[in-house]
JSON list of C-alpha atoms in Angstrom, two decimals:
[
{"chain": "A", "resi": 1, "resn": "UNK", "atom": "CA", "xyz": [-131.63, 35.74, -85.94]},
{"chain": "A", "resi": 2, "resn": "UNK", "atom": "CA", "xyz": [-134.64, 36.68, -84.31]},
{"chain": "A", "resi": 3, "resn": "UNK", "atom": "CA", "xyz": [-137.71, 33.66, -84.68]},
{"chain": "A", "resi": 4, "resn": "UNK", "atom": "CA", "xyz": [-141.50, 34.28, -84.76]},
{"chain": "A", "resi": 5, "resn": "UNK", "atom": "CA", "xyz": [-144.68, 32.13, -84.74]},
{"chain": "A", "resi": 6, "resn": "UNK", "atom": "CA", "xyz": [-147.03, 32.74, -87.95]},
{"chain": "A", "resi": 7, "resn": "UNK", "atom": "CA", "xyz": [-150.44, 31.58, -87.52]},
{"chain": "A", "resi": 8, "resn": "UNK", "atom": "CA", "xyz": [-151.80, 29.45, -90.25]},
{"chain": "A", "resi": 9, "resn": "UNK", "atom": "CA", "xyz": [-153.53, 32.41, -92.63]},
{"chain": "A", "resi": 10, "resn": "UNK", "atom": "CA", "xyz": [-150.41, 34.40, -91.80]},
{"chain": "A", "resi": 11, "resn": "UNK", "atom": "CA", "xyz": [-148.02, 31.59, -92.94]},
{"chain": "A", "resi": 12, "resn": "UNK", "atom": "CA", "xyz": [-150.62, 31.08, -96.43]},
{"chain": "A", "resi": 13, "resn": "UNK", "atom": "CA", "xyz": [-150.41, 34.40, -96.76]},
{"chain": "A", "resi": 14, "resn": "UNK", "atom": "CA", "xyz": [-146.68, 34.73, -96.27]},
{"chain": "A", "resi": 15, "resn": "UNK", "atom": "CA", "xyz": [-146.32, 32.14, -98.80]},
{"chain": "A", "resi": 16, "resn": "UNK", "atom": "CA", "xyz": [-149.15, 33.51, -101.03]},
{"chain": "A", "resi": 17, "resn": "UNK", "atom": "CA", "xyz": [-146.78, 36.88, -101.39]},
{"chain": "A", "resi": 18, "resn": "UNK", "atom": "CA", "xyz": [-143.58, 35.85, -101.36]},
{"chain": "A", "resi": 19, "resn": "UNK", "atom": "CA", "xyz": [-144.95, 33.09, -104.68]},
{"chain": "A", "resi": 20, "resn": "UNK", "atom": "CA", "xyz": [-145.80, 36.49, -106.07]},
{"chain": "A", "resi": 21, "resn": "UNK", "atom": "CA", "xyz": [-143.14, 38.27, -105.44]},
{"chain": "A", "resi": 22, "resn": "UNK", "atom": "CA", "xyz": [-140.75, 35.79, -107.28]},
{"chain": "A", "resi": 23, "resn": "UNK", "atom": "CA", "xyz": [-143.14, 35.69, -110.46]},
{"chain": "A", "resi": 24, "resn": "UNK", "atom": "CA", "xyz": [-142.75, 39.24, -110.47]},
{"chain": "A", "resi": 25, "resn": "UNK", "atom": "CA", "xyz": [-139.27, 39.55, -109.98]},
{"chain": "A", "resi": 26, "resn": "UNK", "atom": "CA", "xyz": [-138.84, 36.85, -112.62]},
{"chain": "A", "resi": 27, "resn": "UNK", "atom": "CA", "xyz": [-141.17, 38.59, -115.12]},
{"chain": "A", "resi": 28, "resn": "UNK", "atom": "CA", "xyz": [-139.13, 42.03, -114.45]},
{"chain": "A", "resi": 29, "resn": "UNK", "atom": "CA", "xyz": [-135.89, 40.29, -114.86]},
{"chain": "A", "resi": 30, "resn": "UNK", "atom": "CA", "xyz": [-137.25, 39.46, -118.19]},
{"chain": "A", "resi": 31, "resn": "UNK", "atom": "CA", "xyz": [-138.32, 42.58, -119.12]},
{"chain": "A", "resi": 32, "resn": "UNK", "atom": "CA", "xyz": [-134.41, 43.68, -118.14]},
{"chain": "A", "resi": 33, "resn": "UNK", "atom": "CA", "xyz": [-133.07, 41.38, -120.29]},
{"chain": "A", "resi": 34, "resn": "UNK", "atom": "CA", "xyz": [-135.64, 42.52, -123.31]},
{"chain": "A", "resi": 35, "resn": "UNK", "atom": "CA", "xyz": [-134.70, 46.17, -122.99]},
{"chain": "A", "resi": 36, "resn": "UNK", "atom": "CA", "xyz": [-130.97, 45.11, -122.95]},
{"chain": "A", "resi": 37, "resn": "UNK", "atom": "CA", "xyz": [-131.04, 43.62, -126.12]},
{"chain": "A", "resi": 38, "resn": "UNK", "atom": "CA", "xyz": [-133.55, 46.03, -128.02]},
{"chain": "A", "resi": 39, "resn": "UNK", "atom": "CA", "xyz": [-130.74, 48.64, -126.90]},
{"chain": "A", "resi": 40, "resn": "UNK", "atom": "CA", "xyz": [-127.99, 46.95, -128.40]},
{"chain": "A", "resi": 41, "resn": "UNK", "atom": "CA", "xyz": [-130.20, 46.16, -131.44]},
{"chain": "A", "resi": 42, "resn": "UNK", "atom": "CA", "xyz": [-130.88, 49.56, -132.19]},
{"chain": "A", "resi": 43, "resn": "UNK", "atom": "CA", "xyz": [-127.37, 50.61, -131.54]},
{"chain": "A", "resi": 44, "resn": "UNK", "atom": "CA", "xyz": [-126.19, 48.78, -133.79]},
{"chain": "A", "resi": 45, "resn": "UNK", "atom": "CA", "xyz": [-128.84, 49.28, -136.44]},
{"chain": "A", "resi": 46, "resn": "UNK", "atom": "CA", "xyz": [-128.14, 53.39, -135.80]},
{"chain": "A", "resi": 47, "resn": "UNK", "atom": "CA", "xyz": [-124.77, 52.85, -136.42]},
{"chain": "A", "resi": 48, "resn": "UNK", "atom": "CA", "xyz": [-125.28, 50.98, -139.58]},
{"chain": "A", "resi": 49, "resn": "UNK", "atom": "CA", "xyz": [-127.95, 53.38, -140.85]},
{"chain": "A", "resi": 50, "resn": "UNK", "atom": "CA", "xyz": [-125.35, 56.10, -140.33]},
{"chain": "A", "resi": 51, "resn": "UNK", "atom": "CA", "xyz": [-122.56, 54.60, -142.36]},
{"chain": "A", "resi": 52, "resn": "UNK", "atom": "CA", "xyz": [-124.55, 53.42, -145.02]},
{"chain": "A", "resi": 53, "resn": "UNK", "atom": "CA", "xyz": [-126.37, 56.78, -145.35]},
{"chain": "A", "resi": 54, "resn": "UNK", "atom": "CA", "xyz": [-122.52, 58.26, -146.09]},
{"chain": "A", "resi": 55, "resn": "UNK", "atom": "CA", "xyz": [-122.13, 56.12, -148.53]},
{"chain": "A", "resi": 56, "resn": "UNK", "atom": "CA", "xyz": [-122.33, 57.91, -152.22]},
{"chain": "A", "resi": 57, "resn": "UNK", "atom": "CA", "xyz": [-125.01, 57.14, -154.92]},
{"chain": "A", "resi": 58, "resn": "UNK", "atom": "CA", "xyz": [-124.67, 54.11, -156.82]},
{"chain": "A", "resi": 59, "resn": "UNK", "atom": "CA", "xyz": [-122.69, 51.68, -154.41]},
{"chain": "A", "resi": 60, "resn": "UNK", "atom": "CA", "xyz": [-122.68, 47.99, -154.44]},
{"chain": "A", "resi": 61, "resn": "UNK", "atom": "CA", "xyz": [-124.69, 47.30, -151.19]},
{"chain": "A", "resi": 62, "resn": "UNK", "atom": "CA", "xyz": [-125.31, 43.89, -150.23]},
{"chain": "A", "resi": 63, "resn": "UNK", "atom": "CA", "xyz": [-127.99, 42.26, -147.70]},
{"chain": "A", "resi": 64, "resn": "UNK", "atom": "CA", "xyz": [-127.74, 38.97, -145.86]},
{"chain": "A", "resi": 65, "resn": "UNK", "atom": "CA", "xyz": [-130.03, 36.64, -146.13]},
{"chain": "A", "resi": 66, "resn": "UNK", "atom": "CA", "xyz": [-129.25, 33.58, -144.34]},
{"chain": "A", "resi": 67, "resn": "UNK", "atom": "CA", "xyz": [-126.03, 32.22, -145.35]},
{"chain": "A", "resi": 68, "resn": "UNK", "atom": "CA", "xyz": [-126.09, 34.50, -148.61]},
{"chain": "A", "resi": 69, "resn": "UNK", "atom": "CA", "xyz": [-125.55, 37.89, -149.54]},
{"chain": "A", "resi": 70, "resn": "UNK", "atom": "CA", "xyz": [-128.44, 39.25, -151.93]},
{"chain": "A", "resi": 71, "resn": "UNK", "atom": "CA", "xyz": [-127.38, 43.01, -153.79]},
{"chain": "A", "resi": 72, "resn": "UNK", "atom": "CA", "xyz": [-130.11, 44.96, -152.92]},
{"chain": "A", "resi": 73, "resn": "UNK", "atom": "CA", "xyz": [-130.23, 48.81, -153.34]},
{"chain": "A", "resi": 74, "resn": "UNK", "atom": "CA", "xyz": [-128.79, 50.90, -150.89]},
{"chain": "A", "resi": 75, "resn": "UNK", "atom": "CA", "xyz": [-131.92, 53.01, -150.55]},
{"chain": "A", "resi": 76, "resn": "UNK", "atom": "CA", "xyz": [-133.88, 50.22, -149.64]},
{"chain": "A", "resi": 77, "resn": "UNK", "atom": "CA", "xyz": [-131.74, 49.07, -146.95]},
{"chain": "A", "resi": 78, "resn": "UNK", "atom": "CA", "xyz": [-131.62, 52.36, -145.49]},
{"chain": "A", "resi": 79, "resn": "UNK", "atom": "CA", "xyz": [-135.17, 52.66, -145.53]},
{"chain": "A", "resi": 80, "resn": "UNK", "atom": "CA", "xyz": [-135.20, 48.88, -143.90]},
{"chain": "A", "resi": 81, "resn": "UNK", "atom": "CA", "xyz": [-132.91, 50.54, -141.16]},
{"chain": "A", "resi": 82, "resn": "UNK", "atom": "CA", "xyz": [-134.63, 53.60, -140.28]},
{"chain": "A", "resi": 83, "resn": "UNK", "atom": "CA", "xyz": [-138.05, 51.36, -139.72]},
{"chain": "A", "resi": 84, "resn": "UNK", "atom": "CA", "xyz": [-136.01, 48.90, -137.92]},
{"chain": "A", "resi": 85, "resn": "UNK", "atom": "CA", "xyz": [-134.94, 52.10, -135.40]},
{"chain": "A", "resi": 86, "resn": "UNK", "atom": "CA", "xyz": [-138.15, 53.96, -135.37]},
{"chain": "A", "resi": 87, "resn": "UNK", "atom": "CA", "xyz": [-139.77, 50.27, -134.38]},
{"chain": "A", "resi": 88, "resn": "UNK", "atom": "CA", "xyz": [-137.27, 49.67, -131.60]},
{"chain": "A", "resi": 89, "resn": "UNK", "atom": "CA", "xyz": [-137.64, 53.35, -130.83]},
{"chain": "A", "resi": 90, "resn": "UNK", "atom": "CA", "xyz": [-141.59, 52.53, -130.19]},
{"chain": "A", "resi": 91, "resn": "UNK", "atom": "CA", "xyz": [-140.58, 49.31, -128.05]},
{"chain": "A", "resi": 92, "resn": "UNK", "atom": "CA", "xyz": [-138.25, 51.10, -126.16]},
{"chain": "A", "resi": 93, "resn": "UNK", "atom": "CA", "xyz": [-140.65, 53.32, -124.62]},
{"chain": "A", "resi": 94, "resn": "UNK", "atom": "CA", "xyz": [-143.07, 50.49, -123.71]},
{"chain": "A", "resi": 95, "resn": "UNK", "atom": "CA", "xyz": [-140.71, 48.25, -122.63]},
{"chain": "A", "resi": 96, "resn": "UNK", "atom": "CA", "xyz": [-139.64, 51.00, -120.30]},
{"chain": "A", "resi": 97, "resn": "UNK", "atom": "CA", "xyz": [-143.12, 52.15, -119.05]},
{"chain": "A", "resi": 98, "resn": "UNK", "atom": "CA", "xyz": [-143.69, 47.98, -118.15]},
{"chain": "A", "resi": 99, "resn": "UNK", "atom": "CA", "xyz": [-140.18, 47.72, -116.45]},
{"chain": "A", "resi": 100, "resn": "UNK", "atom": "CA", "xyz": [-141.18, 51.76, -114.30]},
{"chain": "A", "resi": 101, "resn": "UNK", "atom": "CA", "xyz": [-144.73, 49.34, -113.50]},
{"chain": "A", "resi": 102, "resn": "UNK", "atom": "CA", "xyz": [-143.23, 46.28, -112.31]},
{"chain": "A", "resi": 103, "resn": "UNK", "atom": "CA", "xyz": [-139.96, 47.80, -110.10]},
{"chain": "A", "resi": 104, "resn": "UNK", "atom": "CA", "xyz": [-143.29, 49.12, -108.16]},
{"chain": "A", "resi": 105, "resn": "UNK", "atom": "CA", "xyz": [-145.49, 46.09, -108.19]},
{"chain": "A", "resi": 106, "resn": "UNK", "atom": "CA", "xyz": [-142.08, 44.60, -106.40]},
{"chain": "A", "resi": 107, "resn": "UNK", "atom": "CA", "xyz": [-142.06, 47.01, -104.56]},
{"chain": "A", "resi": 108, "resn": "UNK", "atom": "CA", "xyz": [-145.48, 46.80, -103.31]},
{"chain": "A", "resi": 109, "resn": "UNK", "atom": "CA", "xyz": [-145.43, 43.19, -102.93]},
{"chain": "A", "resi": 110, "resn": "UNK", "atom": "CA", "xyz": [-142.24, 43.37, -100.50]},
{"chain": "A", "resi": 111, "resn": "UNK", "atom": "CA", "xyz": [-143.50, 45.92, -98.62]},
{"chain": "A", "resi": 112, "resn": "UNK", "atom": "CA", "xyz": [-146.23, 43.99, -98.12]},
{"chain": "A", "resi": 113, "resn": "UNK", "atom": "CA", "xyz": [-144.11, 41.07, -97.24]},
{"chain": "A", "resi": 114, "resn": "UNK", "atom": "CA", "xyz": [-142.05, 43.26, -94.52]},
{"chain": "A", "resi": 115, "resn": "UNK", "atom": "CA", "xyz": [-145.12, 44.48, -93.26]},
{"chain": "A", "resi": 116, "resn": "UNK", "atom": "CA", "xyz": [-146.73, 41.10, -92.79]},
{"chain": "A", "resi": 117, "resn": "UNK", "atom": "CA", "xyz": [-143.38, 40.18, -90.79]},
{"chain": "A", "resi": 118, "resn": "UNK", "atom": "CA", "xyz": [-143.37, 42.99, -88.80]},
{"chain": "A", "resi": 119, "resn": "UNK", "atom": "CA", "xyz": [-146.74, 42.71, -87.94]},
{"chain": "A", "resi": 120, "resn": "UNK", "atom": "CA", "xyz": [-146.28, 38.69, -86.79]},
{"chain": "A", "resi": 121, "resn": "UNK", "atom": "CA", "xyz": [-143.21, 39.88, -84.54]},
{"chain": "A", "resi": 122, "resn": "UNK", "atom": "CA", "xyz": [-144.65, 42.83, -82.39]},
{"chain": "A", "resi": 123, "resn": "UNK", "atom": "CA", "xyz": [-147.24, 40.28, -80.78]},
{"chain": "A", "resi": 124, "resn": "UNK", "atom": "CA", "xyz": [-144.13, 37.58, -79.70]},
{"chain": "A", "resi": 125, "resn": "UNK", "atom": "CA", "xyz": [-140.88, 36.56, -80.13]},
{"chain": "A", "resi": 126, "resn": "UNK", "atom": "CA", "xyz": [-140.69, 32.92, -80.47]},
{"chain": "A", "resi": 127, "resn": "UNK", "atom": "CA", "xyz": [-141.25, 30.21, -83.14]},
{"chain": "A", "resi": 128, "resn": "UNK", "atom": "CA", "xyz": [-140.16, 29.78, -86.27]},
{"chain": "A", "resi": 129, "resn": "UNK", "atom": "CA", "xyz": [-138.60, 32.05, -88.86]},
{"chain": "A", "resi": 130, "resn": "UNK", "atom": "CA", "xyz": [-140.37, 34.27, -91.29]},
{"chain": "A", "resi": 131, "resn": "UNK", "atom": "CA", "xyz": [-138.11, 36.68, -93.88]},
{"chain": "A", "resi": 132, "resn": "UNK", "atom": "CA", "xyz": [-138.74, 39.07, -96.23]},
{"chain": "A", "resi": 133, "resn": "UNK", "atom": "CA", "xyz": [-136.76, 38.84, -99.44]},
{"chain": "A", "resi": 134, "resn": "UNK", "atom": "CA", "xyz": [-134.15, 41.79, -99.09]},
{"chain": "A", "resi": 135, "resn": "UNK", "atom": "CA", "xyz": [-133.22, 42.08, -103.17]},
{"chain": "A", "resi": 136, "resn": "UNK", "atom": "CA", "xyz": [-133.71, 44.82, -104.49]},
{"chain": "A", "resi": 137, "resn": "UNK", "atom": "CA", "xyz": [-134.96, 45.58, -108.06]},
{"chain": "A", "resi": 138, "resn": "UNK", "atom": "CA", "xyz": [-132.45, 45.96, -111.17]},
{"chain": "A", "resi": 139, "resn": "UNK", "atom": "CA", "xyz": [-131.33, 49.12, -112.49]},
{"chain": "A", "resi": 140, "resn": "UNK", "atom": "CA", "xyz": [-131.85, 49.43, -116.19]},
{"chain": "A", "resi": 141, "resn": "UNK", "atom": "CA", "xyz": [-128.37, 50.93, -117.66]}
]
C-alpha cells in the first residue's frame, strides 16, 4: 500500500469530501430504498386494480380499515386504486430523476476525491495514507 503526505488544507479538504461523499451516498441509498418500495406498492396495487376490475357488477367488496373490514362499493375502491397507481406512477418518475442526480453528484464527489489523491501522490511518496472510497453507486432493479 503505497503512503503519501497531505498537507493540512489537503487533509481538510480530503476530509471535507469524503464527509460529503458519505451524506450523499447515504441520502442515495435512501432514495434506493424509496423507489424499492413505491415499486412493490404499485405492483401490488396494479394487481389488485386488475382483479377487482374483473369482478362483475354488484359484488360484495370489502375495504380494510384498521383491524376491520368496512363494505364499500367496488367502484369506489377501484377508483381508490387507479389514483393510488397514477400517484405512485407520478413518484416514480421523480424519485427516479433524484436517484439519475445523485449516482452523479457521487460520482462527482469521488472523482474529486481520486483526483485530490492523485494529485498529493505525484509530488512524493511518503507519509501517511490517503484513499478514495472505491464503492460504487447502486443499481436500481
Amino acid at each position: 500500500m503505497q503512503t503519501i503526505q497531505l498537507s493540512e488544507d489537503k487533509r481538510e479538504a480530503y476530509t471535507v469530501l469524503q464527509t460529503k461523499y458519505n451524506a450523499q451516498r447515504t441520502q442515495f441509498n435512501g432514495v434506493v430504498q424509496q423507489l424499492r418500495v413505491l415499486d412493490r406498492d404499485q405492483k401490488r396495487n396494479q394487481l389488485t386494480l386488475s382483479e377487482l376490475e374483473a369482478l362483475p357488477d354488484g359484488t360484495n367488496t370489502y375495504k380494510a380499515i384498521g383491524k376491520m373490514f368496512m363494505q364499500e362499493p367496488c367502484q369506489k375502491i377501484v377508483e381508490e386504486l387507479a389514483a393510488s397507481v397514477e400517484k405512485a406512477s407520478d413518484e416514480l418518475v421523480k424519485l427516479t430523476e433524484q436517484h439519475s442526480a445523485l449516482e452523479k453528484s457521487l460520482s462527482e464527489t469521488q472523482d474529486g476525491i481520486k483526483e485530490l489523491v492523485t494529485a498529493a501522490q505525484a509530488p512524493t511518496e511518503l507519509g501517511t495514507v490517503a484513499e478514495a472510497p472505491t464503492e460504487e453507486p447502486e443499481e436500481v432493479d
